[in-house]
Amino acid sequence: MPFAARLSPHVDRVRQHTKTWVRDMGMLGGVPWTEAFYDAADYGGFGPLTHPTASLDDLKHINDWHTWGFYVSDAFRDGFLRPRNVTGGRAFVAALKSVLNGAAPSANPAERGLADLVSRSTLDDEDRHHLAEFFDALLWELHNTAQGRVPDPIDLVEMRRRSIAAELSAKLARKSVGAELPAELLRNSTMRALVDSFGDVPALRQEIVGFDHAHATGGSTTSAVLAVRQFFDCDLQQAVSVVADLISARLRQIGSIIGELPSIADEYGLDAEAKAGLDRYVEALKSWLAGEVLWTQRTGRHSSSPIPTRKSFHAPSGLGTQSLHIRPHGRGRVAVR
C-alpha cells in the first residue's frame, strides 16, 4: 500500500455512536452478529480509518452507511448464501428495494437500517441505482453458488465492484471532503477508471483475506481465487498470487491516473477552487484505501471463532505483513508503507 493511513480523532465517539445505532436497529440479535462479534469486528472503527478528515457528524453518518452494508452482506451470506436459499434471498432483496423506494420497513434490521439511512440522506437517482446494483450483486452471487458455478474472472471482478458498492464509497469520500466537481468530469473515462480501480483494490483483497471464512468452507463459489484457479488450472497458492498481483496492478494504475489529472483538469477548464476539490478527492480516495487495508488487517470479521479477537491498529502480523511498516506520523496518524 503506497498511501498513508490516518486515524480520525473522532474514533472513540464514532465507535460509541455506531454501536448505539446498530443496537437500536436490532442488528445485535445474534444472527449474524452477536455483540461480542460486533466488537471484535470493529465496524465502528472502519469510517475513522477510511475517512480520517471528516467532521464528527459526517463521520457518524458515513460509518452508519458502511456498517449497514457490512450487516447486509453478513446477513445475506449466513441467511441465504450458505444454505443456498434462493427463494429467501430474492425476498430479502425485494424487501430492501421496496424500502429504498419508500415502503415502510418490517422488523428486519437490514430494512430498518436502510429506512433510517434513507430518511437521513439526500439520495439522487444515481445513488438509488448503485444501491440496487449492490442488491443485485448479492443475488448474482447466490445464483452462481446455488448452481455450483464459478464465474469467469472478468465477470467476477466487475460484479465485485458492485457487491462492495464501490461507486457509493467513492461518492461518500468525495462528499466528505467537500469536493464539488462537474458531472461531465466525473463521467470522463479516466475518472471512471480511477473509481473502478479504487473499487477493485478492497474487493479483491477481501477475496483473499476472507477466503477461508467464506469460500473454503463451502459458503460460496463466487471467489476471485477460485475463478483464477479454475481459469488458469493452477494450484491455490498460485491463484492467490495472481489475485494479489492484480491488486498491485490496480494500485499502480491509480498512481498513473493521478499523474494524469492535472492535464485533465486543464482540459475541462477547472478553476482554482475545483482543482483544489479534485486534489481533496484524490487524497480522500488514497486515505480510504490505506485505512481500509489497515482495518482489514486488524478486524476480527473473518475469524472462524464465534468470538474473534480484535487486534490493535498497530504492530501488524501475519501473511503479507512482513514488508509492511507502520510508524507514527504526526498527531493521530500512522504511515503505511
Short mmCIF file of C-alpha atoms in Angstrom, two decimals:
data_model
loop_
_atom_site.label_atom_id
_atom_site.label_comp_id
_atom_site.label_asym_id
_atom_site.label_seq_id
_atom_site.Cartn_x
_atom_site.Cartn_y
_atom_site.Cartn_z
CA MET A 1 0.00 0.00 0.00
CA PRO A 2 1.78 3.16 -1.19
CA PHE A 3 -0.53 5.59 0.62
CA ALA A 4 -0.53 6.77 4.25
CA ALA A 5 -3.31 5.79 6.65
CA ARG A 6 -4.59 8.26 9.23
CA LEU A 7 -6.92 7.73 12.14
CA SER A 8 -9.67 10.24 12.83
CA PRO A 9 -9.52 11.98 16.22
CA HIS A 10 -13.26 11.19 16.50
CA VAL A 11 -12.73 7.43 16.53
CA ASP A 12 -13.96 6.78 20.08
CA ARG A 13 -17.11 8.86 19.68
CA VAL A 14 -17.88 7.25 16.34
CA ARG A 15 -17.46 3.77 17.79
CA GLN A 16 -19.86 4.68 20.60
CA HIS A 17 -22.41 6.19 18.19
CA THR A 18 -22.27 3.29 15.75
CA LYS A 19 -22.78 0.65 18.41
CA THR A 20 -25.79 2.52 19.75
CA TRP A 21 -27.19 2.79 16.23
CA VAL A 22 -26.79 -0.90 15.36
CA ARG A 23 -28.37 -1.85 18.67
CA ASP A 24 -31.31 0.49 18.00
CA MET A 25 -31.75 -1.07 14.55
CA GLY A 26 -31.83 -4.57 16.09
CA MET A 27 -28.58 -5.74 14.48
CA LEU A 28 -27.13 -7.35 17.62
CA GLY A 29 -29.70 -10.10 17.92
CA GLY A 30 -27.24 -12.94 17.41
CA VAL A 31 -27.73 -13.68 13.69
CA PRO A 32 -25.45 -12.79 12.03
CA TRP A 33 -23.98 -10.51 14.71
CA THR A 34 -23.61 -11.09 18.40
CA GLU A 35 -22.40 -8.14 20.45
CA ALA A 36 -19.07 -9.89 21.01
CA PHE A 37 -18.62 -10.48 17.29
CA TYR A 38 -19.54 -6.87 16.50
CA ASP A 39 -16.96 -5.57 18.98
CA ALA A 40 -14.24 -7.85 17.62
CA ALA A 41 -15.00 -6.94 14.02
CA ASP A 42 -14.73 -3.25 14.96
CA TYR A 43 -17.19 -1.93 12.40
CA GLY A 44 -17.19 1.28 14.41
CA GLY A 45 -13.53 1.78 13.56
CA PHE A 46 -13.92 1.46 9.80
CA GLY A 47 -15.02 5.01 9.00
CA PRO A 48 -12.47 6.71 11.26
CA LEU A 49 -9.71 4.97 9.28
CA THR A 50 -11.17 5.40 5.80
CA HIS A 51 -12.43 8.99 6.29
CA PRO A 52 -9.87 10.47 8.69
CA THR A 53 -10.58 14.13 7.90
CA ALA A 54 -14.40 14.05 8.02
CA SER A 55 -16.24 16.05 10.65
CA LEU A 56 -17.75 14.17 13.58
CA ASP A 57 -21.33 14.46 12.29
CA ASP A 58 -20.37 13.44 8.75
CA LEU A 59 -18.28 10.57 10.04
CA LYS A 60 -21.14 9.21 12.14
CA HIS A 61 -23.40 9.24 9.09
CA ILE A 62 -20.75 7.74 6.78
CA ASN A 63 -19.95 4.96 9.23
CA ASP A 64 -23.63 4.10 9.62
CA TRP A 65 -23.82 3.55 5.86
CA HIS A 66 -20.71 1.37 5.80
CA THR A 67 -21.80 -0.60 8.86
CA TRP A 68 -25.22 -1.21 7.35
CA GLY A 69 -23.50 -2.51 4.21
CA PHE A 70 -21.40 -4.91 6.26
CA TYR A 71 -24.52 -6.10 8.06
CA VAL A 72 -26.45 -6.71 4.85
CA SER A 73 -23.54 -8.67 3.37
CA ASP A 74 -23.10 -10.78 6.51
CA ALA A 75 -26.83 -11.38 6.94
CA PHE A 76 -27.21 -12.41 3.31
CA ARG A 77 -24.21 -14.73 3.47
CA ASP A 78 -25.35 -16.55 6.61
CA GLY A 79 -29.09 -16.47 5.92
CA PHE A 80 -29.23 -17.27 2.23
CA LEU A 81 -25.84 -17.86 0.60
CA ARG A 82 -24.60 -20.68 2.82
CA PRO A 83 -27.93 -22.60 2.82
CA ARG A 84 -28.41 -21.89 -0.94
CA ASN A 85 -31.79 -20.35 -0.16
CA VAL A 86 -32.57 -18.65 -3.48
CA THR A 87 -36.25 -18.01 -2.73
CA GLY A 88 -35.45 -16.39 0.62
CA GLY A 89 -32.63 -14.36 -0.88
CA ARG A 90 -34.90 -12.96 -3.57
CA ALA A 91 -37.48 -11.98 -0.97
CA PHE A 92 -34.78 -10.32 1.17
CA VAL A 93 -33.53 -8.24 -1.78
CA ALA A 94 -37.05 -7.39 -2.94
CA ALA A 95 -37.90 -6.07 0.53
CA LEU A 96 -34.77 -3.87 0.58
CA LYS A 97 -35.62 -2.48 -2.85
CA SER A 98 -39.13 -1.69 -1.65
CA VAL A 99 -37.75 0.22 1.34
CA LEU A 100 -35.38 2.06 -0.98
CA ASN A 101 -38.44 3.12 -3.00
CA GLY A 102 -40.30 4.41 0.04
CA ALA A 103 -42.09 1.40 1.53
CA ALA A 104 -42.25 1.02 5.30
CA PRO A 105 -39.70 -1.43 6.70
CA SER A 106 -40.52 -4.62 8.53
CA ALA A 107 -38.81 -5.56 11.78
CA ASN A 108 -35.87 -6.93 9.80
CA PRO A 109 -32.73 -4.99 10.90
CA ALA A 110 -31.46 -4.64 7.33
CA GLU A 111 -34.71 -2.96 6.29
CA ARG A 112 -34.90 -0.82 9.43
CA GLY A 113 -31.32 0.34 8.96
CA LEU A 114 -31.88 1.23 5.31
CA ALA A 115 -35.08 3.11 6.07
CA ASP A 116 -33.32 5.13 8.76
CA LEU A 117 -30.38 5.93 6.50
CA VAL A 118 -32.62 6.95 3.60
CA SER A 119 -34.56 9.26 5.91
CA ARG A 120 -31.30 10.99 6.90
CA SER A 121 -29.70 11.13 3.45
CA THR A 122 -30.18 13.02 0.23
CA LEU A 123 -30.19 10.27 -2.36
CA ASP A 124 -30.34 11.01 -6.06
CA ASP A 125 -31.27 8.63 -8.89
CA GLU A 126 -27.64 7.62 -9.31
CA ASP A 127 -27.37 6.66 -5.64
CA ARG A 128 -30.51 4.55 -5.83
CA HIS A 129 -29.23 2.88 -8.97
CA HIS A 130 -25.95 1.92 -7.31
CA LEU A 131 -27.76 0.62 -4.22
CA ALA A 132 -29.93 -1.51 -6.49
CA GLU A 133 -26.76 -2.81 -8.15
CA PHE A 134 -25.44 -3.73 -4.71
CA PHE A 135 -28.60 -5.75 -4.02
CA ASP A 136 -28.48 -7.40 -7.46
CA ALA A 137 -24.84 -8.40 -6.89
CA LEU A 138 -25.92 -10.31 -3.79
CA LEU A 139 -28.41 -12.30 -5.87
CA TRP A 140 -25.84 -12.83 -8.61
CA GLU A 141 -23.52 -14.50 -6.10
CA LEU A 142 -26.38 -16.56 -4.68
CA HIS A 143 -27.50 -17.82 -8.11
CA ASN A 144 -23.94 -18.79 -9.05
CA THR A 145 -23.36 -20.55 -5.75
CA ALA A 146 -26.69 -22.38 -5.85
CA GLN A 147 -25.74 -23.69 -9.30
CA GLY A 148 -22.23 -24.59 -8.18
CA ARG A 149 -20.86 -22.26 -10.82
CA VAL A 150 -17.52 -20.46 -10.57
CA PRO A 151 -17.84 -17.25 -12.63
CA ASP A 152 -15.45 -16.05 -15.27
CA PRO A 153 -12.71 -13.90 -13.62
CA ILE A 154 -13.56 -10.80 -15.66
CA ASP A 155 -17.26 -11.02 -14.82
CA LEU A 156 -16.41 -11.57 -11.18
CA VAL A 157 -14.18 -8.50 -10.92
CA GLU A 158 -16.89 -6.30 -12.44
CA MET A 159 -19.58 -7.66 -10.11
CA ARG A 160 -17.37 -7.40 -7.04
CA ARG A 161 -17.23 -3.62 -7.54
CA ARG A 162 -21.00 -3.63 -7.20
CA SER A 163 -21.09 -6.03 -4.27
CA ILE A 164 -18.91 -3.68 -2.20
CA ALA A 165 -20.77 -0.59 -3.52
CA ALA A 166 -17.55 0.97 -4.85
CA GLU A 167 -19.37 3.83 -6.56
CA LEU A 168 -21.14 4.84 -3.36
CA SER A 169 -17.94 4.56 -1.33
CA ALA A 170 -16.13 6.86 -3.77
CA LYS A 171 -19.00 9.34 -3.63
CA LEU A 172 -19.04 9.32 0.17
CA ALA A 173 -15.31 10.02 0.11
CA ARG A 174 -15.79 12.90 -2.32
CA LYS A 175 -18.63 14.41 -0.32
CA SER A 176 -16.75 14.05 2.95
CA VAL A 177 -14.08 16.48 1.74
CA GLY A 178 -16.50 18.88 0.05
CA ALA A 179 -15.18 18.22 -3.45
CA GLU A 180 -17.79 19.69 -5.79
CA LEU A 181 -16.78 18.56 -9.27
CA PRO A 182 -18.54 18.95 -12.64
CA ALA A 183 -20.68 15.98 -13.63
CA GLU A 184 -19.04 15.83 -17.05
CA LEU A 185 -15.63 15.48 -15.40
CA LEU A 186 -16.85 12.62 -13.20
CA ARG A 187 -18.15 10.87 -16.32
CA ASN A 188 -14.75 11.18 -18.02
CA SER A 189 -13.28 7.77 -18.92
CA THR A 190 -10.14 8.43 -16.88
CA MET A 191 -12.16 9.37 -13.81
CA ARG A 192 -14.30 6.29 -14.32
CA ALA A 193 -11.13 4.18 -14.48
CA LEU A 194 -9.99 5.77 -11.22
CA VAL A 195 -13.19 4.74 -9.42
CA ASP A 196 -13.10 1.24 -10.94
CA SER A 197 -9.50 0.70 -9.83
CA PHE A 198 -10.32 2.17 -6.42
CA GLY A 199 -13.12 -0.37 -6.03
CA ASP A 200 -11.09 -3.32 -7.25
CA VAL A 201 -8.41 -2.97 -4.57
CA PRO A 202 -10.59 -3.68 -1.50
CA ALA A 203 -12.90 -6.01 -3.42
CA LEU A 204 -10.05 -8.29 -4.49
CA ARG A 205 -8.31 -8.08 -1.14
CA GLN A 206 -11.48 -9.33 0.56
CA GLU A 207 -11.38 -12.30 -1.82
CA ILE A 208 -8.02 -13.28 -0.33
CA VAL A 209 -8.41 -12.46 3.36
CA GLY A 210 -11.97 -13.81 3.51
CA PHE A 211 -11.28 -16.96 1.51
CA ASP A 212 -11.03 -19.41 4.41
CA HIS A 213 -14.02 -17.88 6.19
CA ALA A 214 -16.39 -17.68 3.24
CA HIS A 215 -15.29 -19.77 0.29
CA ALA A 216 -13.05 -22.57 1.55
CA THR A 217 -15.86 -23.61 3.91
CA GLY A 218 -18.29 -24.00 1.02
CA GLY A 219 -20.08 -20.75 1.71
CA SER A 220 -19.79 -19.51 -1.86
CA THR A 221 -18.40 -20.47 -5.26
CA THR A 222 -18.10 -16.80 -6.23
CA SER A 223 -14.46 -16.18 -5.43
CA ALA A 224 -11.73 -14.50 -7.46
CA VAL A 225 -9.26 -17.03 -6.07
CA LEU A 226 -11.42 -19.95 -7.20
CA ALA A 227 -12.08 -18.28 -10.56
CA VAL A 228 -8.38 -17.77 -11.26
CA ARG A 229 -7.56 -21.29 -10.06
CA GLN A 230 -10.13 -22.78 -12.43
CA PHE A 231 -9.44 -20.47 -15.38
CA PHE A 232 -5.66 -20.99 -15.30
CA ASP A 233 -5.78 -24.56 -13.94
CA CYS A 234 -3.30 -23.69 -11.20
CA ASP A 235 -2.95 -24.51 -7.52
CA LEU A 236 -4.38 -22.43 -4.70
CA GLN A 237 -1.23 -20.51 -3.80
CA GLN A 238 -0.65 -19.58 -7.44
CA ALA A 239 -4.23 -18.34 -7.68
CA VAL A 240 -3.78 -16.20 -4.57
CA SER A 241 -0.60 -14.76 -6.08
CA VAL A 242 -2.40 -13.84 -9.30
CA VAL A 243 -5.13 -12.01 -7.38
CA ALA A 244 -2.52 -10.25 -5.24
CA ASP A 245 -0.65 -9.19 -8.40
CA LEU A 246 -3.88 -7.79 -9.79
CA ILE A 247 -4.35 -5.70 -6.63
CA SER A 248 -0.82 -4.33 -7.05
CA ALA A 249 -1.53 -3.56 -10.69
CA ARG A 250 -4.65 -1.62 -9.73
CA LEU A 251 -2.67 0.41 -7.21
CA ARG A 252 -0.09 1.23 -9.89
CA GLN A 253 -2.89 2.22 -12.23
CA ILE A 254 -4.32 4.56 -9.60
CA GLY A 255 -0.93 6.22 -9.28
CA SER A 256 -0.71 6.60 -13.05
CA ILE A 257 -4.19 8.09 -13.29
CA ILE A 258 -3.45 10.56 -10.50
CA GLY A 259 -0.49 11.76 -12.57
CA GLU A 260 -2.84 12.49 -15.49
CA LEU A 261 -5.37 14.51 -13.52
CA PRO A 262 -3.69 17.97 -13.76
CA SER A 263 -3.88 17.87 -17.55
CA ILE A 264 -7.48 16.61 -17.42
CA ALA A 265 -8.36 19.44 -15.04
CA ASP A 266 -6.95 21.92 -17.58
CA GLU A 267 -8.82 20.17 -20.39
CA TYR A 268 -12.12 20.70 -18.55
CA GLY A 269 -11.23 24.27 -17.66
CA LEU A 270 -11.47 23.78 -13.90
CA ASP A 271 -10.94 26.91 -11.85
CA ALA A 272 -8.67 27.02 -8.80
CA GLU A 273 -11.47 26.02 -6.42
CA ALA A 274 -12.47 23.00 -8.50
CA LYS A 275 -8.84 21.91 -8.87
CA ALA A 276 -8.45 22.10 -5.11
CA GLY A 277 -11.57 19.98 -4.76
CA LEU A 278 -10.15 17.42 -7.20
CA ASP A 279 -6.97 17.26 -5.14
CA ARG A 280 -9.00 16.70 -1.96
CA TYR A 281 -10.99 13.96 -3.66
CA VAL A 282 -7.82 12.16 -4.72
CA GLU A 283 -6.39 12.43 -1.23
CA ALA A 284 -9.68 11.11 0.19
CA LEU A 285 -9.51 8.04 -2.07
CA LYS A 286 -5.90 7.42 -1.08
CA SER A 287 -6.76 7.73 2.61
CA TRP A 288 -9.70 5.38 2.13
CA LEU A 289 -7.55 2.69 0.54
CA ALA A 290 -4.81 2.96 3.15
CA GLY A 291 -7.29 2.97 6.01
CA GLU A 292 -9.22 0.02 4.60
CA VAL A 293 -6.15 -2.22 4.39
CA LEU A 294 -5.20 -1.35 7.96
CA TRP A 295 -8.74 -2.04 9.20
CA THR A 296 -8.81 -5.34 7.28
CA GLN A 297 -5.59 -6.47 8.94
CA ARG A 298 -6.99 -5.71 12.39
CA THR A 299 -10.64 -6.73 12.15
CA GLY A 300 -11.93 -10.00 13.57
CA ARG A 301 -14.66 -10.12 10.90
CA HIS A 302 -13.12 -13.06 9.04
CA SER A 303 -12.31 -15.16 12.07
CA SER A 304 -13.90 -18.59 12.28
CA SER A 305 -14.13 -18.22 16.04
CA PRO A 306 -17.58 -17.32 17.41
CA ILE A 307 -15.88 -14.60 19.47
CA PRO A 308 -12.96 -13.35 17.35
CA THR A 309 -10.32 -11.19 18.94
CA ARG A 310 -9.93 -7.67 17.61
CA LYS A 311 -6.31 -6.61 17.19
CA SER A 312 -4.83 -3.18 17.69
CA PHE A 313 -4.37 -0.84 14.76
CA HIS A 314 -0.64 -1.20 15.40
CA ALA A 315 2.03 -3.91 15.23
CA PRO A 316 0.56 -5.93 12.32
CA SER A 317 1.41 -9.59 11.93
CA GLY A 318 0.50 -12.47 9.67
CA LEU A 319 0.52 -13.25 5.96
CA GLY A 320 1.61 -10.36 3.79
CA THR A 321 2.72 -8.04 6.60
CA GLN A 322 6.47 -8.69 6.55
CA SER A 323 7.01 -5.77 4.20
CA LEU A 324 4.55 -3.50 6.00
CA HIS A 325 5.83 -0.89 8.41
CA ILE A 326 3.65 1.44 10.44
CA ARG A 327 5.22 4.39 12.14
CA PRO A 328 3.85 7.45 13.98
CA HIS A 329 3.38 10.27 11.52
CA GLY A 330 2.09 13.35 13.26
CA ARG A 331 -0.83 13.56 15.61
CA GLY A 332 -3.35 10.77 15.15
CA ARG A 333 -1.65 9.46 12.04
CA VAL A 334 0.21 6.36 11.00
CA ALA A 335 2.07 5.87 7.74
CA VAL A 336 1.65 2.59 5.91
CA ARG A 337 4.39 1.51 3.51
#
